[in-house]
Every structure is written in structure tokens, then in C-alpha cells.
């Protein structure tokens, strides 16, 4: 049994990074980081894009699945499993990586969020830095660039929102966990 949990912190206009593809200070939240780290501790593996993998060291040695077009399928390397979704279906890859099942954390970026939208999230942990706008920034999902809100995309994927939780009253920074009905 595999559970897939997405994690993102977004602005009011559903952006995960600025126009240059960098994460702006306005999207950094200690409370969200602490929440995210605790969630990673509950996960059997983390799936992230190659750039995110290269940008973020892995001091705790958590099991990573690195999405990249540079590998022919699925490849075990010292720094984790490298996976090319064009070359090997998710079901095959995850059966090899976690034969006993488990919880998967998906922290993006955008193409990885899109990829798992099609595969199917069990839940999506949507943190919002309220009051922040990042015009021209990188969207959470590519559909957000075509005018859809994050909520509409998650709802369209069969997820329903939970209660709005306040992670940090400054801002505020809020969390809503969308899950299967
Ligand atoms: N606010 C948030 O919650 C949040 C979350 C995630 C990221 N970010 C920020 O967003 C910014 C941009 O991240 P990013 O999207 O550029 O980087 P990324 O997703 O970490 O990495 C992109 C790379 O991942 C690989 N990849 C992704 N999807 C793939 C697919 N379907 N098939 C094959 N390869 C795939 C490609 O690698 P190859 O080139 O090797 O093929 C691609 O170049 C960063 O500043 C990051 O900090 C913010």
C-alpha cells in the first residue's frame, strides 16, 4: 500500500518560486519548515526534481527518489534512486523501491507536482503565505498558469479540503490538508 503526500508553500496567487525560479524570502516560514521536516520523518521516501535534489543537502540520509530525464529508467545511486517517468511507470518504480509499501512525500517542483497529479495524491498539504503575491512566478501546477486556482486543481483531482490551520500567526502562514473524500 503506497500513500502519496504532496507538500508546497504557495503565495496567494499560487506561486512556489519567483520569476527567476528562486524561492523568495516571503515563502520561507520556520513553522512550515518544521511541519515539513516532521512529515518527512514519517515518510519512507521523498520524491523530488533533480534541481531540488541538487540544491538541498540530505544530512539525515533520508531515502530520495530523484526525478530526471537523464536516466534510462530506474537507477540506484549512492545519493538515492534516480527515476525517469518517461521510461518506467511509477507503479513499477515504486514496487522496486518500496516492495513493502509506505508513505511517499512529494515536495515538487512544479513538473513533479504535475506528474503526481496524474498518478494520484492521497493527500496534498497546502501551506499558504497569506498576503504574499509573486507576479510572474513559477506556478504550483501548470494548470495555474492557465487560470485555474490551486483549490480548483486539487478539487478536480478528487481531493477535499480540511480545516484551515494557522502555522504562524505572522502573515499568517496557514495549512490546509486536502485528502480523498
Ligand atoms: N514553494 C514550494 O513549496 C516549492 C516546492 C518545490 C520547489 N520550489 C522552488 O521552485 C523552484 C524551481 O524548482 P524546479 O521546478 O525548477 O526544480 P525541480 O522540480 O526540483 O527540478 C526540475 C528537474 O527535475 C527533473 N524533472 C522534473 N519533472 C520531470 C519529469 N516529469 N520527467 C523527467 N524529469 C523531470 C528534470 O531534471 P533533468 O533536467 O535532469 O531531466 C528537471 O530539470 C526552486 O527555487 C525551488 O526552491 C518551491
Short mmCIF file of C-alpha atoms and ligand atoms in Angstrom, two decimals:
data_model
loop_
_atom_site.label_atom_id
_atom_site.label_comp_id
_atom_site.label_asym_id
_atom_site.label_seq_id
_atom_site.Cartn_x
_atom_site.Cartn_y
_atom_site.Cartn_z
CA UNK A 1 0.00 0.00 0.00
CA UNK A 2 1.51 3.29 -1.14
CA UNK A 3 0.36 6.70 0.13
CA UNK A 4 1.41 9.80 -1.79
CA UNK A 5 1.54 13.13 0.08
CA UNK A 6 2.30 16.43 -1.70
CA UNK A 7 3.79 19.42 0.19
CA UNK A 8 4.00 23.01 -1.01
CA UNK A 9 4.11 26.52 0.35
CA UNK A 10 2.45 28.96 -2.04
CA UNK A 11 1.62 32.65 -2.34
CA UNK A 12 -1.94 33.97 -2.65
CA UNK A 13 -1.52 33.70 -6.44
CA UNK A 14 -0.43 30.01 -6.17
CA UNK A 15 3.29 30.53 -6.91
CA UNK A 16 6.05 28.33 -5.49
CA UNK A 17 9.02 30.41 -6.71
CA UNK A 18 9.78 33.79 -8.27
CA UNK A 19 10.13 34.60 -11.97
CA UNK A 20 13.81 33.52 -11.87
CA UNK A 21 12.85 30.14 -10.39
CA UNK A 22 14.18 31.01 -6.94
CA UNK A 23 12.33 30.58 -3.68
CA UNK A 24 11.75 34.14 -2.35
CA UNK A 25 12.17 35.05 1.32
CA UNK A 26 8.42 35.74 1.52
CA UNK A 27 7.78 32.00 1.01
CA UNK A 28 10.16 30.90 3.74
CA UNK A 29 8.49 30.03 7.03
CA UNK A 30 10.15 28.39 10.02
CA UNK A 31 6.81 26.97 11.15
CA UNK A 32 6.16 25.41 7.74
CA UNK A 33 9.73 24.07 7.59
CA UNK A 34 9.32 22.40 11.00
CA UNK A 35 6.00 20.90 9.91
CA UNK A 36 7.53 19.67 6.64
CA UNK A 37 10.56 18.10 8.37
CA UNK A 38 8.31 16.25 10.81
CA UNK A 39 6.27 14.94 7.88
CA UNK A 40 9.44 13.78 6.11
CA UNK A 41 10.34 11.85 9.26
CA UNK A 42 7.05 9.95 8.84
CA UNK A 43 7.77 9.14 5.19
CA UNK A 44 9.56 6.14 3.69
CA UNK A 45 10.86 8.12 0.69
CA UNK A 46 10.89 11.65 -0.75
CA UNK A 47 10.39 12.29 -4.48
CA UNK A 48 11.93 15.49 -5.80
CA UNK A 49 13.08 17.04 -9.05
CA UNK A 50 16.77 16.89 -9.89
CA UNK A 51 17.30 20.61 -9.24
CA UNK A 52 15.71 20.42 -5.80
CA UNK A 53 17.79 17.34 -5.03
CA UNK A 54 21.00 19.11 -6.04
CA UNK A 55 20.08 22.31 -4.17
CA UNK A 56 19.17 20.65 -0.86
CA UNK A 57 21.73 18.52 1.00
CA UNK A 58 20.39 15.43 2.72
CA UNK A 59 22.14 15.42 6.12
CA UNK A 60 19.72 12.89 7.63
CA UNK A 61 20.28 10.48 4.75
CA UNK A 62 16.57 10.14 4.01
CA UNK A 63 15.72 7.90 1.06
CA UNK A 64 15.30 10.06 -2.03
CA UNK A 65 13.77 9.38 -5.44
CA UNK A 66 15.22 11.91 -7.88
CA UNK A 67 13.12 12.61 -10.98
CA UNK A 68 15.31 13.20 -14.04
CA UNK A 69 15.21 12.63 -17.79
CA UNK A 70 18.93 11.80 -17.66
CA UNK A 71 18.50 8.15 -16.62
CA UNK A 72 17.26 5.30 -18.83
CA UNK A 73 14.66 4.09 -16.30
CA UNK A 74 15.35 3.50 -12.62
CA UNK A 75 18.87 3.57 -11.27
CA UNK A 76 20.20 3.08 -7.73
CA UNK A 77 22.95 5.58 -6.92
CA UNK A 78 24.77 6.48 -3.71
CA UNK A 79 22.50 9.53 -3.24
CA UNK A 80 19.21 7.73 -3.89
CA UNK A 81 17.07 6.22 -6.64
CA UNK A 82 17.11 8.15 -9.91
CA UNK A 83 13.90 7.74 -11.90
CA UNK A 84 12.80 8.78 -15.38
CA UNK A 85 8.97 8.66 -15.53
CA UNK A 86 9.01 8.64 -19.35
CA UNK A 87 11.00 5.41 -19.31
CA UNK A 88 9.46 3.50 -16.40
CA UNK A 89 5.93 3.69 -14.98
CA UNK A 90 5.57 4.83 -11.37
CA UNK A 91 3.95 1.56 -10.31
CA UNK A 92 6.98 -0.42 -11.48
CA UNK A 93 9.46 2.00 -9.96
CA UNK A 94 7.80 2.15 -6.55
CA UNK A 95 7.40 -1.64 -6.41
CA UNK A 96 11.18 -1.92 -6.74
CA UNK A 97 11.97 0.91 -4.32
CA UNK A 98 9.43 0.10 -1.59
CA UNK A 99 8.29 -3.51 -2.04
CA UNK A 100 6.51 -3.45 1.32
CA UNK A 101 4.75 -0.13 0.53
CA UNK A 102 4.86 3.02 2.63
CA UNK A 103 4.34 6.74 2.64
CA UNK A 104 5.85 8.91 -0.09
CA UNK A 105 6.48 12.66 0.32
CA UNK A 106 6.42 14.83 -2.83
CA UNK A 107 7.88 18.34 -2.33
CA UNK A 108 7.99 19.36 -6.02
CA UNK A 109 8.93 21.39 -8.08
CA UNK A 110 6.15 22.17 -10.49
CA UNK A 111 6.69 19.40 -13.04
CA UNK A 112 6.90 16.86 -10.23
CA UNK A 113 3.68 18.24 -8.70
CA UNK A 114 2.03 17.90 -12.13
CA UNK A 115 3.36 14.37 -12.56
CA UNK A 116 1.83 13.17 -9.29
CA UNK A 117 -1.43 14.92 -10.01
CA UNK A 118 -1.81 12.39 -12.82
CA UNK A 119 -0.57 9.47 -10.68
CA UNK A 120 -2.87 10.47 -7.81
CA UNK A 121 -2.23 12.13 -4.45
CA UNK A 122 -3.55 10.52 -1.30
CA UNK A 123 -3.30 13.98 0.28
CA UNK A 124 -1.85 17.40 -0.50
CA UNK A 125 -0.55 19.58 2.34
CA UNK A 126 -1.05 23.11 1.01
CA UNK A 127 0.62 25.83 3.05
CA UNK A 128 -0.13 29.43 2.15
CA UNK A 129 1.91 32.53 2.94
CA UNK A 130 -1.16 34.74 3.08
CA UNK A 131 -0.85 38.29 1.79
CA UNK A 132 2.10 37.37 -0.46
CA UNK A 133 1.86 37.74 -4.25
CA UNK A 134 4.59 36.75 -6.75
CA UNK A 135 3.56 38.06 -10.18
CA UNK A 136 5.22 36.09 -12.97
CA UNK A 137 6.45 33.42 -10.56
CA UNK A 138 6.52 29.63 -11.01
CA UNK A 139 3.05 28.14 -10.56
CA UNK A 140 2.29 25.26 -8.20
CA UNK A 141 0.65 23.34 -11.06
CA UNK A 142 0.92 24.17 -14.76
CA UNK A 143 -2.90 24.50 -14.81
CA UNK A 144 -2.49 27.54 -12.51
CA UNK A 145 -0.77 29.28 -15.46
CA UNK A 146 -3.95 28.67 -17.46
CA UNK A 147 -6.11 30.41 -14.86
CA UNK A 148 -7.07 27.56 -12.52
CA UNK A 149 -6.64 28.07 -8.78
CA UNK A 150 -4.71 25.53 -6.71
CA UNK A 151 -8.00 24.72 -4.97
CA UNK A 152 -9.74 24.03 -8.29
CA UNK A 153 -6.90 21.75 -9.40
CA UNK A 154 -6.87 19.79 -6.13
CA UNK A 155 -10.67 19.55 -6.10
CA UNK A 156 -10.58 18.35 -9.72
CA UNK A 157 -8.14 15.64 -8.63
CA UNK A 158 -10.70 14.26 -6.20
CA UNK A 159 -9.34 15.85 -3.02
CA UNK A 160 -11.37 17.79 -0.47
CA UNK A 161 -10.03 20.44 1.93
CA UNK A 162 -9.76 20.02 5.67
CA UNK A 163 -9.77 22.81 8.26
CA UNK A 164 -7.60 25.89 7.77
CA UNK A 165 -4.86 25.65 10.40
CA UNK A 166 -2.65 28.56 11.44
CA UNK A 167 1.03 27.52 11.45
CA UNK A 168 2.28 31.04 12.17
CA UNK A 169 0.04 33.97 13.11
CA UNK A 170 2.53 36.30 11.41
CA UNK A 171 1.42 36.65 7.84
CA UNK A 172 -0.45 34.45 8.68
CA UNK A 173 1.01 31.23 7.33
CA UNK A 174 -1.79 28.69 7.09
CA UNK A 175 -2.08 25.00 6.26
CA UNK A 176 -4.89 23.11 4.63
CA UNK A 177 -4.62 19.37 4.12
CA UNK A 178 -6.57 18.20 1.09
CA UNK A 179 -7.38 14.50 1.16
CA UNK A 180 -9.50 11.87 -0.56
CA UNK A 181 -13.16 12.06 0.40
N1 LIG B 1 7.26 26.65 -2.57
C1 LIG B 1 7.43 25.34 -2.62
O1 LIG B 1 6.75 24.59 -1.92
C2 LIG B 1 8.43 24.76 -3.56
C3 LIG B 1 8.43 23.40 -3.82
C4 LIG B 1 9.37 22.90 -4.73
C5 LIG B 1 10.27 23.74 -5.34
N2 LIG B 1 10.22 25.07 -5.04
C6 LIG B 1 11.13 26.01 -5.70
O2 LIG B 1 10.84 26.02 -7.05
C7 LIG B 1 11.99 26.39 -7.77
C8 LIG B 1 12.05 25.61 -9.01
O3 LIG B 1 12.13 24.21 -8.84
P1 LIG B 1 12.21 23.46 -10.23
O4 LIG B 1 10.82 23.09 -10.63
O5 LIG B 1 12.99 24.30 -11.17
O6 LIG B 1 13.10 22.24 -9.95
P2 LIG B 1 12.87 20.71 -9.69
O7 LIG B 1 11.47 20.27 -9.93
O8 LIG B 1 13.47 20.47 -8.36
O9 LIG B 1 13.82 20.07 -10.81
C9 LIG B 1 13.49 20.14 -12.17
C10 LIG B 1 14.18 18.99 -12.84
O10 LIG B 1 13.59 17.77 -12.38
C11 LIG B 1 13.52 16.86 -13.46
N3 LIG B 1 12.11 16.57 -13.72
C12 LIG B 1 11.02 17.13 -13.14
N4 LIG B 1 9.90 16.57 -13.62
C13 LIG B 1 10.28 15.65 -14.52
C14 LIG B 1 9.58 14.76 -15.35
N5 LIG B 1 8.24 14.66 -15.35
N6 LIG B 1 10.29 13.94 -16.16
C15 LIG B 1 11.65 13.98 -16.18
N7 LIG B 1 12.37 14.82 -15.40
C16 LIG B 1 11.68 15.64 -14.59
C17 LIG B 1 14.23 17.49 -14.62
O11 LIG B 1 15.59 17.08 -14.47
P3 LIG B 1 16.57 16.78 -15.73
O12 LIG B 1 16.95 18.13 -16.23
O13 LIG B 1 17.71 16.00 -15.11
O14 LIG B 1 15.77 16.00 -16.71
C18 LIG B 1 14.08 18.97 -14.33
O15 LIG B 1 15.09 19.75 -14.94
C19 LIG B 1 13.17 26.28 -6.81
O16 LIG B 1 13.54 27.59 -6.41
C20 LIG B 1 12.58 25.60 -5.61
O17 LIG B 1 13.13 26.06 -4.38
C21 LIG B 1 9.33 25.60 -4.19
#
